[in-house]
GROMACS .gro file of C-alpha atoms in nm:
model
  119
    1UNK     CA    1  20.176  13.168  20.231
    2UNK     CA    2  19.812  13.258  20.276
    3UNK     CA    3  19.684  13.454  20.572
    4UNK     CA    4  19.325  13.417  20.688
    5UNK     CA    5  19.133  13.644  20.923
    6UNK     CA    6  18.783  13.561  21.044
    7UNK     CA    7  18.522  13.800  21.176
    8UNK     CA    8  18.155  13.804  21.262
    9UNK     CA    9  18.134  13.578  21.562
   10UNK     CA   10  17.937  13.668  21.870
   11UNK     CA   11  17.661  13.576  22.111
   12UNK     CA   12  17.310  13.519  21.980
   13UNK     CA   13  16.998  13.347  22.105
   14UNK     CA   14  16.886  13.013  21.972
   15UNK     CA   15  16.699  13.054  21.649
   16UNK     CA   16  16.902  13.357  21.551
   17UNK     CA   17  17.144  13.415  21.268
   18UNK     CA   18  17.507  13.513  21.223
   19UNK     CA   19  17.726  13.572  20.922
   20UNK     CA   20  18.091  13.485  20.947
   21UNK     CA   21  18.348  13.632  20.712
   22UNK     CA   22  18.698  13.522  20.629
   23UNK     CA   23  18.942  13.742  20.442
   24UNK     CA   24  19.234  13.583  20.263
   25UNK     CA   25  19.558  13.759  20.175
   26UNK     CA   26  19.900  13.665  20.049
   27UNK     CA   27  19.931  13.397  19.781
   28UNK     CA   28  19.558  13.384  19.721
   29UNK     CA   29  19.613  13.280  19.359
   30UNK     CA   30  19.712  12.939  19.492
   31UNK     CA   31  19.378  12.875  19.667
   32UNK     CA   32  19.160  12.604  19.518
   33UNK     CA   33  18.914  12.562  19.804
   34UNK     CA   34  18.819  12.718  20.133
   35UNK     CA   35  18.627  12.576  20.420
   36UNK     CA   36  18.482  12.639  20.761
   37UNK     CA   37  18.551  12.416  21.059
   38UNK     CA   38  18.445  12.441  21.420
   39UNK     CA   39  18.562  12.314  21.753
   40UNK     CA   40  18.346  12.304  22.061
   41UNK     CA   41  18.495  12.280  22.411
   42UNK     CA   42  18.613  11.929  22.483
   43UNK     CA   43  18.544  11.811  22.129
   44UNK     CA   44  18.750  11.754  21.820
   45UNK     CA   45  18.747  11.997  21.533
   46UNK     CA   46  18.477  11.914  21.283
   47UNK     CA   47  18.409  12.006  20.923
   48UNK     CA   48  18.124  12.249  20.860
   49UNK     CA   49  18.130  12.342  20.491
   50UNK     CA   50  18.362  12.406  20.202
   51UNK     CA   51  18.356  12.570  19.862
   52UNK     CA   52  18.576  12.545  19.555
   53UNK     CA   53  18.736  12.867  19.442
   54UNK     CA   54  18.661  12.796  19.075
   55UNK     CA   55  18.303  12.701  19.013
   56UNK     CA   56  18.184  12.759  19.368
   57UNK     CA   57  18.086  12.398  19.434
   58UNK     CA   58  17.983  12.355  19.795
   59UNK     CA   59  17.961  12.075  20.044
   60UNK     CA   60  17.819  12.094  20.394
   61UNK     CA   61  17.803  11.870  20.695
   62UNK     CA   62  17.469  11.702  20.747
   63UNK     CA   63  17.430  11.877  21.081
   64UNK     CA   64  17.422  12.220  20.917
   65UNK     CA   65  17.311  12.146  20.561
   66UNK     CA   66  16.970  12.308  20.582
   67UNK     CA   67  17.078  12.597  20.804
   68UNK     CA   68  17.423  12.717  20.699
   69UNK     CA   69  17.527  12.848  20.359
   70UNK     CA   70  17.885  12.896  20.245
   71UNK     CA   71  17.969  13.143  19.971
   72UNK     CA   72  18.272  13.322  19.836
   73UNK     CA   73  18.378  13.643  19.667
   74UNK     CA   74  18.676  13.565  19.449
   75UNK     CA   75  18.737  13.931  19.370
   76UNK     CA   76  18.765  14.027  19.735
   77UNK     CA   77  18.924  13.692  19.832
   78UNK     CA   78  18.664  13.631  20.096
   79UNK     CA   79  18.452  13.340  20.208
   80UNK     CA   80  18.135  13.366  20.413
   81UNK     CA   81  17.926  13.140  20.630
   82UNK     CA   82  17.565  13.245  20.671
   83UNK     CA   83  17.425  13.066  20.971
   84UNK     CA   84  17.053  13.055  21.045
   85UNK     CA   85  16.830  12.874  21.291
   86UNK     CA   86  17.125  12.854  21.528
   87UNK     CA   87  17.120  12.600  21.809
   88UNK     CA   88  17.310  12.588  22.137
   89UNK     CA   89  17.504  12.291  21.998
   90UNK     CA   90  17.643  12.520  21.728
   91UNK     CA   91  17.848  12.694  21.997
   92UNK     CA   92  18.213  12.662  21.900
   93UNK     CA   93  18.517  12.842  21.772
   94UNK     CA   94  18.475  12.868  21.397
   95UNK     CA   95  18.785  12.874  21.181
   96UNK     CA   96  18.826  12.917  20.811
   97UNK     CA   97  19.086  12.725  20.617
   98UNK     CA   98  19.233  12.733  20.270
   99UNK     CA   99  19.368  12.456  20.055
  100UNK     CA  100  19.626  12.532  19.790
  101UNK     CA  101  19.663  12.361  19.456
  102UNK     CA  102  19.826  12.018  19.486
  103UNK     CA  103  19.794  12.025  19.863
  104UNK     CA  104  19.630  11.713  20.010
  105UNK     CA  105  19.463  11.900  20.292
  106UNK     CA  106  19.380  12.242  20.427
  107UNK     CA  107  19.714  12.395  20.520
  108UNK     CA  108  19.627  12.753  20.601
  109UNK     CA  109  19.411  12.839  20.900
  110UNK     CA  110  19.270  13.150  21.057
  111UNK     CA  111  19.279  13.222  21.428
  112UNK     CA  112  18.911  13.146  21.474
  113UNK     CA  113  18.608  13.339  21.591
  114UNK     CA  114  18.387  13.245  21.884
  115UNK     CA  115  18.022  13.173  21.820
  116UNK     CA  116  17.805  13.128  22.128
  117UNK     CA  117  17.439  13.036  22.109
  118UNK     CA  118  17.230  13.084  22.420
  119UNK     CA  119  16.921  12.877  22.486
   0.00000   0.00000   0.00000
């Protein structure tokens, strides 16, 4: 099992920045990729960005590509999401997820952290 704990959410004005962190524990040696997802009220969860544990290859949703940056620290077993130029439509609960080797999808999820952007 892998446990994930997010932090760093909060309330900021439009145009501001936030940095989310996600700490992984447990069977972290099994992680091959980690990602960030978000879910706004009344909407389905959507992919934000992900990063491979080896090599650090990243992929981001078009809606955040030029504003959000995902990174990881493999020594500390942490993944980060640096968010800039935040917009009210970025308001959501942000969750990190981990995918283990041979797993077809992200199977480990954190509890989420609220990000609220005021206009």
